[in-house]
XYZ file of C-alpha atoms in Angstrom:
557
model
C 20.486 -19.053 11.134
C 18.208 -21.529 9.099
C 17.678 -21.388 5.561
C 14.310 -19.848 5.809
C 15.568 -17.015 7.543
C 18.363 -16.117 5.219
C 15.759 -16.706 2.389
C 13.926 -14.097 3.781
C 16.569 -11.669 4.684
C 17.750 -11.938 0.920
C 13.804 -11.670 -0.205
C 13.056 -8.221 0.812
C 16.263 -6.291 -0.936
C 15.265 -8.003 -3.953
C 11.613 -7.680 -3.534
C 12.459 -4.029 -3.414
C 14.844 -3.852 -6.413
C 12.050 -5.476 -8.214
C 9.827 -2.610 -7.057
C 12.092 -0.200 -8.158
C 12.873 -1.595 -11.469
C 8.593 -1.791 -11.970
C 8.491 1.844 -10.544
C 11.251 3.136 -13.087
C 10.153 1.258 -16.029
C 6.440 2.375 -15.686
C 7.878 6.433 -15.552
C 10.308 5.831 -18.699
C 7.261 4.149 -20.194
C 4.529 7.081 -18.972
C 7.385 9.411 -19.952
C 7.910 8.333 -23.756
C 4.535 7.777 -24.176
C 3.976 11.442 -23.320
C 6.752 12.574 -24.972
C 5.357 10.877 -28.223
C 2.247 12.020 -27.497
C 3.254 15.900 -27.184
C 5.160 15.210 -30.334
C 2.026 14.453 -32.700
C 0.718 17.440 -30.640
C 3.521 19.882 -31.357
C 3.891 18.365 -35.161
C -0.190 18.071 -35.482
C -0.038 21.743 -34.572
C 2.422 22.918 -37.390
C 0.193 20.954 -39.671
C -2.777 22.489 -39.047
C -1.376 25.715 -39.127
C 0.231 25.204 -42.708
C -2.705 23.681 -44.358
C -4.407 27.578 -42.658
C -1.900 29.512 -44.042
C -1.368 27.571 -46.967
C -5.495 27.908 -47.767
C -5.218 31.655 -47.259
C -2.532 32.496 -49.374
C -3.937 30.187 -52.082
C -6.967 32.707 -51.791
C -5.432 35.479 -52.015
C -3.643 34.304 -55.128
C -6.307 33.071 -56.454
C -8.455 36.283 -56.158
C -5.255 38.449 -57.900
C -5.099 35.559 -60.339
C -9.014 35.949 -61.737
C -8.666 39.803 -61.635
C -5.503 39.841 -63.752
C -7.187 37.312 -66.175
C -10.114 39.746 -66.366
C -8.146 42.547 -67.495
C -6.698 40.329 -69.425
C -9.237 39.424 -71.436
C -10.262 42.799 -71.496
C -6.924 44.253 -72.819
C -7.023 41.764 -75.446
C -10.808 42.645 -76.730
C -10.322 46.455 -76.766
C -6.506 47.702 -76.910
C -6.905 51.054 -77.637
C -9.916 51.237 -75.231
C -8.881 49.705 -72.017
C -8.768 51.908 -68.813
C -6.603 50.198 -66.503
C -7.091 52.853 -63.812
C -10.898 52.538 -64.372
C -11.524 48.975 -63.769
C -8.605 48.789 -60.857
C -10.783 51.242 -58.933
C -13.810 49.134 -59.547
C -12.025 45.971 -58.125
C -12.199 45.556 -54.209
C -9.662 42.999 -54.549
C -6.893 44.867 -55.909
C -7.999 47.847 -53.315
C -5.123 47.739 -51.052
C -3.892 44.628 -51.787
C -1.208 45.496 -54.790
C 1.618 47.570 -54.937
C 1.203 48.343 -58.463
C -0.995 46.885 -61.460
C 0.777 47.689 -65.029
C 1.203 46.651 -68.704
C 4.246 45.943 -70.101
C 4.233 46.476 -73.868
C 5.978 43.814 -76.612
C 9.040 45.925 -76.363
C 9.829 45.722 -72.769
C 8.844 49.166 -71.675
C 6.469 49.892 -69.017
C 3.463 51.046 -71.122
C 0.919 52.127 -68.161
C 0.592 51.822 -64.682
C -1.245 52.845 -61.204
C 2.280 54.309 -59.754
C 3.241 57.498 -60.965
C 5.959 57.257 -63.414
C 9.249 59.203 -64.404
C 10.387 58.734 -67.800
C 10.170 55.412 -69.718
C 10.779 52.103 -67.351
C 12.354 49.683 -69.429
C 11.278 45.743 -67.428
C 12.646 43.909 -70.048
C 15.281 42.129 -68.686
C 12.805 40.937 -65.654
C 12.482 36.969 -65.059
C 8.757 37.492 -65.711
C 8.714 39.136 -69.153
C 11.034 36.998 -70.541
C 9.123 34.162 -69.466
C 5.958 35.227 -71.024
C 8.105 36.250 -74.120
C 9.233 32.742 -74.965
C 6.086 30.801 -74.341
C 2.504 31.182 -73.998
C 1.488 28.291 -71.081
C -1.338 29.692 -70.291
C -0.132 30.101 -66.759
C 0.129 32.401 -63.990
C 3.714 33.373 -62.959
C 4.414 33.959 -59.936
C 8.154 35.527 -59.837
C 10.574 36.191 -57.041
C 10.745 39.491 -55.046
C 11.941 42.045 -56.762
C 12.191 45.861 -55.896
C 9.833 47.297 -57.843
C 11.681 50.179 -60.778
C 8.253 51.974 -60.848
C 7.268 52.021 -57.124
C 10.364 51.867 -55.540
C 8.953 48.913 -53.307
C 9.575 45.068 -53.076
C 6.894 42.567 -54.081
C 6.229 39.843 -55.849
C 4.712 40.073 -59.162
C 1.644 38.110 -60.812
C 1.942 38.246 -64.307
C -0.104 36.898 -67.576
C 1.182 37.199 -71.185
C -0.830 39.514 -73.556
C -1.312 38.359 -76.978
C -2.569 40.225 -80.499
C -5.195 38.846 -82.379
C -2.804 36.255 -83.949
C -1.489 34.625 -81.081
C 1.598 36.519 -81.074
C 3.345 38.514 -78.144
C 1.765 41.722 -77.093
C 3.122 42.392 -73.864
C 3.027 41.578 -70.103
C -0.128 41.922 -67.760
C 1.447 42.821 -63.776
C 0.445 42.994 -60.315
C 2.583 43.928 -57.966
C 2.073 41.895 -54.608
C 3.532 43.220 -51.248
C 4.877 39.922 -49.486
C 3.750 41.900 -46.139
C 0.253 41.505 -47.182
C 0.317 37.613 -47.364
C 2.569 37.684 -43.582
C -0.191 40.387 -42.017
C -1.951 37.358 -40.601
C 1.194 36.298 -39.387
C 1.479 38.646 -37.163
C -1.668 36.938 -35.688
C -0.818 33.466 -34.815
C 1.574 32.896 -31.678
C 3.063 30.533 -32.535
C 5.941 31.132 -30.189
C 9.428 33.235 -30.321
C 11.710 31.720 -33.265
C 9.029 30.180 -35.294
C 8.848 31.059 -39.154
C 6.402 30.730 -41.691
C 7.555 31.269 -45.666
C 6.003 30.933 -48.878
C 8.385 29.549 -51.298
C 9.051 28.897 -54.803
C 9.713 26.036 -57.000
C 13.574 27.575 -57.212
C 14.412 27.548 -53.723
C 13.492 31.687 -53.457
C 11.170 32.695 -50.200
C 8.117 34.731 -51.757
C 6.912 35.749 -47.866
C 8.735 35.339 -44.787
C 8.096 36.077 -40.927
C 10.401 34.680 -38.710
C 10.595 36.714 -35.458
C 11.230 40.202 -36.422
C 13.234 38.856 -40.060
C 10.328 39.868 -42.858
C 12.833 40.176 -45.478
C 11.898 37.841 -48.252
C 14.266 36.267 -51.197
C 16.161 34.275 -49.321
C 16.811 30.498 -50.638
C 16.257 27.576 -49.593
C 17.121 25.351 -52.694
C 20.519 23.818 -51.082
C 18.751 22.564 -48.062
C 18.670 18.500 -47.610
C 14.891 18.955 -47.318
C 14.092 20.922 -50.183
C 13.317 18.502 -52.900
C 10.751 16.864 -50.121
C 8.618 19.521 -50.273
C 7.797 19.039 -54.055
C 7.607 15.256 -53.895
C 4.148 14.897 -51.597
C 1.516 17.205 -50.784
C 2.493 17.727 -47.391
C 4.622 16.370 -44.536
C 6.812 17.367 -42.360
C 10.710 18.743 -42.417
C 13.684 19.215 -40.509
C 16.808 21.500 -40.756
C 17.975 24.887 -40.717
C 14.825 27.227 -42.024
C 15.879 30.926 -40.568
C 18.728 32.614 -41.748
C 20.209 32.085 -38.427
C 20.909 28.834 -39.382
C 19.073 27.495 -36.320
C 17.738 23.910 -36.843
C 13.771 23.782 -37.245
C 11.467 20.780 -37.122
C 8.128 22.241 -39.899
C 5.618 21.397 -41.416
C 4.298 21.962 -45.275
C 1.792 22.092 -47.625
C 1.710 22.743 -51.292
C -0.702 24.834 -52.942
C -2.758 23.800 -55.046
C -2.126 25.061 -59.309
C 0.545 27.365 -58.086
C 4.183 26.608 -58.044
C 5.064 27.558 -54.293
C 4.721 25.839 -50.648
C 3.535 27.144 -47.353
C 6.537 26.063 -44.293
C 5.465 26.697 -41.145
C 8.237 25.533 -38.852
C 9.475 26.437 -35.003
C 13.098 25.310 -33.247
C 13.596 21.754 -32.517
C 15.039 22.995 -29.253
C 11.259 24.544 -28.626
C 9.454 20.633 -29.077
C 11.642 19.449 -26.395
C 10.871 22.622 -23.931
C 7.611 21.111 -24.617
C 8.302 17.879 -22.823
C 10.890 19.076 -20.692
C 8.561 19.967 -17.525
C 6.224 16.933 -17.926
C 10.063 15.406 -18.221
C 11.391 16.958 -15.036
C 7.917 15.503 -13.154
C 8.611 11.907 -14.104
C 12.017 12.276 -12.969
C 11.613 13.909 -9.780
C 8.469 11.030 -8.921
C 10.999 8.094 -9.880
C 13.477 10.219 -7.582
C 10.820 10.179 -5.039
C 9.347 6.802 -5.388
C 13.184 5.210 -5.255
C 13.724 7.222 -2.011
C 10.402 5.627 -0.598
C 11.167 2.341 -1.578
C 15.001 2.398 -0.352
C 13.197 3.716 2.968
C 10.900 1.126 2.767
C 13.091 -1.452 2.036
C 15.799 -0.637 4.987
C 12.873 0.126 7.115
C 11.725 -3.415 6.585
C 15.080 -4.828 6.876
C 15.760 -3.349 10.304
C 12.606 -4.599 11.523
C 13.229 -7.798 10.159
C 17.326 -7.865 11.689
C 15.047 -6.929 14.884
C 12.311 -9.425 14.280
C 15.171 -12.251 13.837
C 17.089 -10.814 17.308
C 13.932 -11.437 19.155
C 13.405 -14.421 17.499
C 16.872 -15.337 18.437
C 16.226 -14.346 22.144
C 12.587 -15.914 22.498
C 14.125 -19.190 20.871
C 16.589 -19.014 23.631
C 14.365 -17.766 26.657
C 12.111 -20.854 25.509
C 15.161 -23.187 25.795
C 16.116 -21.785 29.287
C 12.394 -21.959 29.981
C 11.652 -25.865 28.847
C 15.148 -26.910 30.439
C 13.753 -25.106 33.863
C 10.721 -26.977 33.707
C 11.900 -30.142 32.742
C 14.254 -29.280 35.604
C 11.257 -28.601 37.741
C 9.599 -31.781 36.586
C 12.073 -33.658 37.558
C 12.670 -32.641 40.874
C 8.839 -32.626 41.594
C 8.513 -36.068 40.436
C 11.682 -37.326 41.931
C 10.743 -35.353 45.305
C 6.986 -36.955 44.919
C 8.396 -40.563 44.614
C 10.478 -39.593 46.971
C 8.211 -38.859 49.718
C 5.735 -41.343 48.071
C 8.215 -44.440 48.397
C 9.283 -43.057 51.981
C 5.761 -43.066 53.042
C 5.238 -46.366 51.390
C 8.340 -47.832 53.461
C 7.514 -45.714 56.791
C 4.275 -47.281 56.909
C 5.991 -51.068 58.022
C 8.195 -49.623 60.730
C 4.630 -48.071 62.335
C 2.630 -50.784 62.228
C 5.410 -52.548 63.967
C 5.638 -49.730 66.152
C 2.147 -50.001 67.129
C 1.905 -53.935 67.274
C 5.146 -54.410 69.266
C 4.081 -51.587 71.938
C 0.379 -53.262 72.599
C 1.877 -56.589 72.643
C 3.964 -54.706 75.658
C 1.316 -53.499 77.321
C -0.012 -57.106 77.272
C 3.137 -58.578 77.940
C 4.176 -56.179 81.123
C 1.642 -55.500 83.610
C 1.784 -51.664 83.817
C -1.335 -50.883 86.034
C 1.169 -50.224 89.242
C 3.343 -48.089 86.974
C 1.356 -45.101 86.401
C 4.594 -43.469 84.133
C 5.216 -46.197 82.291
C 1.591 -46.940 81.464
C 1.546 -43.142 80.209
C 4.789 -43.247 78.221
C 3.737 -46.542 76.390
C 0.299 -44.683 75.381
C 2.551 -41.832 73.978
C 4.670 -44.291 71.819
C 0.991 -45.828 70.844
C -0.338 -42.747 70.047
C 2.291 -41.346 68.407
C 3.007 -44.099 66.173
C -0.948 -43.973 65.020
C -0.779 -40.003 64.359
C 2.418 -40.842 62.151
C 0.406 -43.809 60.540
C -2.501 -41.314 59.700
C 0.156 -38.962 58.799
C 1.609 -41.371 56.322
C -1.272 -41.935 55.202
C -2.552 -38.558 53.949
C 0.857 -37.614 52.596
C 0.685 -40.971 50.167
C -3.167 -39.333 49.239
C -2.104 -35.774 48.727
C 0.516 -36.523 46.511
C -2.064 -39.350 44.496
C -4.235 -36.512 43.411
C -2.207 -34.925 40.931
C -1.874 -38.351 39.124
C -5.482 -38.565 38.659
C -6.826 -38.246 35.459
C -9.960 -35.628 34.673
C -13.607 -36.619 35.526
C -15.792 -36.290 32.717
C -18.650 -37.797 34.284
C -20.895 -36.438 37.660
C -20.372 -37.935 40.451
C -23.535 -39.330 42.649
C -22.820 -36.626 45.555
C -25.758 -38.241 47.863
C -23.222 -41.774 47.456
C -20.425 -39.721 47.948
C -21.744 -38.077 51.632
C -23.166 -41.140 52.577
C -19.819 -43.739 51.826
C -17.923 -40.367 54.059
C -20.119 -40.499 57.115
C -19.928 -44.362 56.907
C -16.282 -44.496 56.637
C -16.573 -41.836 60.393
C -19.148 -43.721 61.733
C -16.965 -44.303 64.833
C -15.344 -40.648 65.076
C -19.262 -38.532 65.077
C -20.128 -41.478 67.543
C -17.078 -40.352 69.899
C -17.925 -36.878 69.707
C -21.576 -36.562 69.909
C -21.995 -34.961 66.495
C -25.491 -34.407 64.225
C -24.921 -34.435 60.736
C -28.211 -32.469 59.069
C -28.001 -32.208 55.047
C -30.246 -31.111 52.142
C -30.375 -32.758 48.635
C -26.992 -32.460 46.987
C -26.447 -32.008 42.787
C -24.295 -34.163 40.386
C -21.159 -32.481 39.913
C -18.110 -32.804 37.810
C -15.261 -35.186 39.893
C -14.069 -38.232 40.604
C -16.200 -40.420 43.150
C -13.524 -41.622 45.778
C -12.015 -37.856 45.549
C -15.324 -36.683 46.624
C -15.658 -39.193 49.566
C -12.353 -37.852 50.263
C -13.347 -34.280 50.748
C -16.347 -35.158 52.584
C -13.964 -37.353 55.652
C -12.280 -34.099 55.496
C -14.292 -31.786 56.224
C -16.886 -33.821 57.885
C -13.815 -35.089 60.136
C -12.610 -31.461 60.982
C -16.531 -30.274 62.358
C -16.962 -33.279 64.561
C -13.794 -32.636 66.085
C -12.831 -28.902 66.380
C -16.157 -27.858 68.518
C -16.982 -26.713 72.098
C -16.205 -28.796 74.790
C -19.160 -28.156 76.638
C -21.687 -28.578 73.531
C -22.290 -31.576 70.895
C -20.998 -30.822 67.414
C -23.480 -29.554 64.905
C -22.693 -30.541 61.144
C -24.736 -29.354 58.113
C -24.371 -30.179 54.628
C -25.903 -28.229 52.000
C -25.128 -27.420 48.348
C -27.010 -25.340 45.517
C -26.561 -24.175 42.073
C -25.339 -21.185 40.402
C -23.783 -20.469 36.855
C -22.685 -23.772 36.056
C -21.315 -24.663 39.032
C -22.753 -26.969 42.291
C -21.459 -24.822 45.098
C -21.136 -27.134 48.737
C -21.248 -26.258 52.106
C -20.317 -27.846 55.126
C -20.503 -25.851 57.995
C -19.927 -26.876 61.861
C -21.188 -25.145 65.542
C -17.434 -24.498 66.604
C -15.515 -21.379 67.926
C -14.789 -20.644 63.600
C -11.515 -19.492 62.033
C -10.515 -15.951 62.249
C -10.470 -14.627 58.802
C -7.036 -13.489 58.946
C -6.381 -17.354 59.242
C -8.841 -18.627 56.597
C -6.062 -18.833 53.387
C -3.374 -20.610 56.072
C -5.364 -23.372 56.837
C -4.843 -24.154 53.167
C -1.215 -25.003 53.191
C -0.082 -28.199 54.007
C 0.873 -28.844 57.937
C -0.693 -25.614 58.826
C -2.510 -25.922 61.936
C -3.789 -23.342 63.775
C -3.919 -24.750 67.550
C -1.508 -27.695 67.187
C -1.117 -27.861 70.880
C -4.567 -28.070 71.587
C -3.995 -32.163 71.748
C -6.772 -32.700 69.396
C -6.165 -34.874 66.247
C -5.045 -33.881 63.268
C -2.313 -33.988 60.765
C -2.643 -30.761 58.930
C -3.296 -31.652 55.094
C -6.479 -32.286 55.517
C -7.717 -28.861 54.061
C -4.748 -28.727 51.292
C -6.340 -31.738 50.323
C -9.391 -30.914 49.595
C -7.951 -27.541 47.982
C -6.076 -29.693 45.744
C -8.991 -32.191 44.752
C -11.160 -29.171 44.409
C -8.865 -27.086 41.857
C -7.954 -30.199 39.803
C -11.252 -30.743 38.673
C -11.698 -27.007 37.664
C -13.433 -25.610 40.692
C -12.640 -23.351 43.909
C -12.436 -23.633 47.414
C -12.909 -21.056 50.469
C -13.907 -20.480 53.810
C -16.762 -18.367 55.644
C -18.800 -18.021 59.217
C -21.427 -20.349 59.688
C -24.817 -19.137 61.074
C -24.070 -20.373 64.515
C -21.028 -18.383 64.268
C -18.626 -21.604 63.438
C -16.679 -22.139 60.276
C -18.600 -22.968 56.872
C -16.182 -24.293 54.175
C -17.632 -24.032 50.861
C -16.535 -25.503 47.556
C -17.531 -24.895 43.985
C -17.462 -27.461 41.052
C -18.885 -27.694 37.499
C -21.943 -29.388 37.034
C -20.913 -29.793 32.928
C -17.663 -31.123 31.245
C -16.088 -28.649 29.276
C-alpha cells in the first residue's frame, strides 16, 4: 500500500469530521443567534408593553389628579358653599371611575362623601391623613390599598391636603380608586398564562395587580433583590420571583412620570425559553440529520474507496500478469523469428549445394540411357529449388514486421513496372498479357510494393487454364482516402468459401496440382498490406477468375 493511498484512506474520515465539526458549529451558531434574537424579541415585547401600560395608568392618574385639585381649589374658595355631589356629577372623569370621592375634616372624621354613610367614620389613623397632617408638599398621595370604612370596598386613594385661609390644616381631599379599573385593560392584552402586570409603590406595596386569575393587590415587593432597580433608572428590565407563587419572572419596567409608583410587566423565565425551544428542537434534529448524512457519506465513500483500492490492487496485478505474458510472448516470437530467420539463413548453403552438386551430376554421369535416374536427379533439382524459393519467402515474411512505417507515397507505376521486370521470364513461359490503367501514389514502402506486385502478378500467370493464355489486369482507383488495387487474372477463380484460407501461411488450395508455389505468397502480401494501415481481400474477376484487391492510404496520418 503506498503512501498516497493511505493518505487518502486517512483523508476522507477526516475530511468528514471536518464537515461535521463546520455543520455543528454553523447550527450552535444559527441557534444562539436565534436564541438571542428571540430574546430582544421576548424582552422588546415586555418593554413595549410597560411603557403602554405604564402611559395609561399615568393618564388615568393624571385625569383623577386635576379633578381632585379642582375641587380642591374650589373647597378652599367657598367652604360653606361647596357641593361635592354637584360638581362629581358634572365630572365625566370621576363617572365610574372612583369608588368614593370625600372630605375628611381637620379632625379626622369623614365630613362628606358620595357613599352613603352610617354614623360618623373616623379616617384618622389612615397613612394618607396623617401624611397630609404633618406637611403640606404640595403633592399628590397616592396610598396603598386599603378597604374602604365608608364603602366597604378596596381601592387606592388619591388624596390632597385642604388648607384654611392661613395655610393651616383643614382637612383631607379623597378619591377612592378601584385597582380593577387600572387592570380592566389587562384583561385585554395576552400576554400569555402566568404573566403579571403590577403597579407598585415607592414602599414595596402593589397598587394593581393581574397575574393569571390573582387580582388581589397589597402585596410587597420591597425584599426582592430587584426592587431598589426599579427606582434607580427609568426603565429596564428585572428578574426574580414577581407572583406570589414565588415563580421566577424575567420583566420589564417603567416609572411614571411625577408619581411615586412603577408599571412591571413580567412573564416566567421558563415561558422565554418555550420560546426558543421549537426553533431549538429544529437545529438539533438538522445537526442530527446532517451528521447521519455525512457519517453515510463518509462510509459510503470509504467503501467505495476500500473497493476502488481492491480493483486497483487487482488491475495492478492483471497488468503485471498481462506485461509478463507479453514480454513472454515477445520473446518467444522474436526468439521463434530468429529462429526460423537464422535457420533459413543457414538452410540456404546446404541448397545451393544441393542444386550445384546434382547438375554437376547430371554433367558428370551420362543419364540419357537411364530414363529413372535422369527423372530422380530432376526431382532432387527441383526440389532443392522449391526449398530455395521456399527459404526464400520465409526470410521475407518474417522481414516485414521489422520494417519501419512509410510516410512517404510510393511511385506505384515504378513499383508495377520493377515487378513485371523482375517476372519477365515466368509471363514469357506462360503466355501471359499483362493490361493496366494509371495507378495512384499510395502510402508504403517501395520494395514492399514490388513485392506484392511478384505476388500477385506471379500467382495469375501461373494458376490459369491450360488450354488458354493467362489474362492479367491491373487497375486501381480512389475512394475515401484510400488507393484501392486490383489485380485480377482469366483463371478457374477461388471458391469463396476458400477466399480467407488462402491468407494463411502454407495454405494452398491444389498443392498436388504440380504447379509452383510455396504458399506465403498471399500471407505476404496480407501482411505488407495491414502494416502500412490498409486491407486486403479477394473477389471474381469479370472473366469469372479471381480479382485480389488491396486498399492503402493515399495520406500519412
Amino acid at each position: 500500500m503506498t503512501r498516497t493511498w493511505i493518505a487518502q484512506r486517512l483523508f476522507i474520515p477526516l475530511f468528514g469530521v471536518i464537515l461535521l465539526a463546520l455543520l455543528w458549529l454553523t447550527i450552535l451558531a444559527q441557534d444562539r443567534r436565534a436564541e438571542a434574537l428571540n430574546t430582544a424579541t421576548f424582552l422588546l415585547e415586555l418593554t413595549n408593553y410597560s411603557r403602554l401600560l405604564e402611559s395609561h395608568t399615568h393618564s388615568i392618574i393624571r385625569g383623577l389628579d386635576q379633578v381632585v385639585t379642582h375641587m380642591k381649589a374650589e373647597y378652599e374658595d367657598n367652604p360653606t358653599g361647596f357641593d361635592l355631589k354637584a360638581m362629581v356629577a358634572r365630572s365625566p372623569i370621576l363617572a365610574g371611575l372612583s369608588v368614593q370621592v370625600g372630605i375628611i375634616g381637620s379632625d379626622g372624621f369623614l365630613m362628606v362623601s358620595t357613599a352613603p354613610i352610617s354614623g360618623r367614620v373616623h379616617l384618622g389613623d389612615r397613612e394618607h391623613f396623617a401624611i397630609h397632617q404633618g406637611q403640606d408638599d404640595g403633592r399628590l398621595f397616592v396610598s396603598k390599598p386599603v378597604l374602604g370604612r365608608a364603602s366597604g370596598k378596596w381601592s387606592i386613594q388619591l388624596t390632597r391636603r385642604l388648607n384654611q385661609p392661613d395655610g393651616t390644616f383643614a382637612g383631607v381631599m379623597v378619591v377612592s380608586l378601584s385597582p380593577d379599573y387600572i387592570t380592566d385593560i389587562y384583561r385585554q392584552i395576552d400576554l400569555g398564562r402566568d404573566a403579571a402586570i403590577v403597579v407598585v409603590g415607592r414602599d414595596g406595596v402593589q397598587r394593581a395587580r393581574a397575574a393569571g386569575d390573582d387580582r388581589t393587590p397589597g402585596q410587597s415587593i420591597a425584599d426582592t433583590p430587584y426592587f431598589a432597580k426599579l427606582w434607580d433608572q427609568r426603565e429596564g428590565i428585572v428578574e426574580g420571583a414577581i407572583a406570589s407563587d414565588g415563580v421566577a419572572h424575567i420583566g420589564a419596567f417603567r416609572q411614571m412620570v411625577d408619581f411615586p409608583l412603577a408599571v412591571i410587566v413580567s412573564r416566567p423565565q421558563i415561558t422565554m425559553a418555550e420560546v426558543h425551544a421549537n426553533e431549538h428542537a429544529l437545529f438539533l434534529a438538522t445537526g442530527i440529520g446532517g451528521s447521519v448524512l455525512l457519517l453515510a457519506g463518509s462510509a459510503l465513500l470509504m467503501m467505495l474507496a476500500l473497493r476502488q483500492q481492491s480493483t486497483e490492487a487487482n488491475l495492478r496485478q492483471r497488468e503485471r500478469e498481462l506485461i509478463a505474458a507479453r514480454n513472454d510472448l515477445e520473446r518467444r516470437n522474436r526468439d521463434m523469428e530468429q529462429f526460423t530467420e537464422v535457420l533459413a539463413h543457414h538452410l540456404q548453403e546446404p541448397v545451393r549445394l544441393q542444386m550445384a552438386f546434382a547438375a554437376r551430376l547430371q554433367k558428370m554421369l551420362d543419364l540419357s540411357g537411364n530414363t529413372e535416374a535422369s527423372k530422380a536427379l530432376g526431382h532432387v533439382v527441383n526440389g532443392a529449388t522449391r526449398l530455395r524459393a521456399l527459404l526464400r519467402d520465409v526470410q521475407l515474411y518474417l522481414a516485414v514486421g521489422m520494417l519501419p512505417p512509410a510516410h512517404s507515397p510510393a511511385d506505384c507505376e515504378m513499383a508495377l513496372n520493377s515487378s513485371l521486370v523482375r517476372l519477365n521470364q515466368v509471363l514469357a513461359a506462360a503466355g501471359a498479357e499483362v493490361r493496366r490503367t494509371p495507378l495512384p501514389p499510395a502510402i508504403i514502402d517501395q520494395n514492399r510494393l514490388v513485392d506484392i506486385f511478384c505476388a500477385l502478378v506471379e500467382n495469375a500467370a501461373t494458376h490459369h487454364h491450360p488450354d488458354q493464355a493467362p489474362l492479367i489486369e491491373v487497375s486501381a482507383r480512389q475512394e475515401d482516402g484510400m488507393a484501392i488495387f486490383s489485380v485480377s487474372d482469366s483463371g478457374p477463380g477461388i471458391p469463396e468459401e476458400f477466399r480467407e484460407r488462402v491468407f494463411r501461411v502454407f495454405e494452398r488450395l491444389n498443392p498436388e496440382n504440380g504447379k509452383a508455389g510455396t504458399g506465403i505468397g498471399l500471407p505476404l502480401v496480407k501482411k505488407i498490406v495491414e502494416a502500412a494501415g490498409g486491407r486486403v481481400w479477394i473477389e471474381s474477376s469479370a472473366s469469372g477468375g479471381a480479382c485480389v484487391r488491396f486498399a492503402l492510404p493515399v495520406r500519412s496520418e
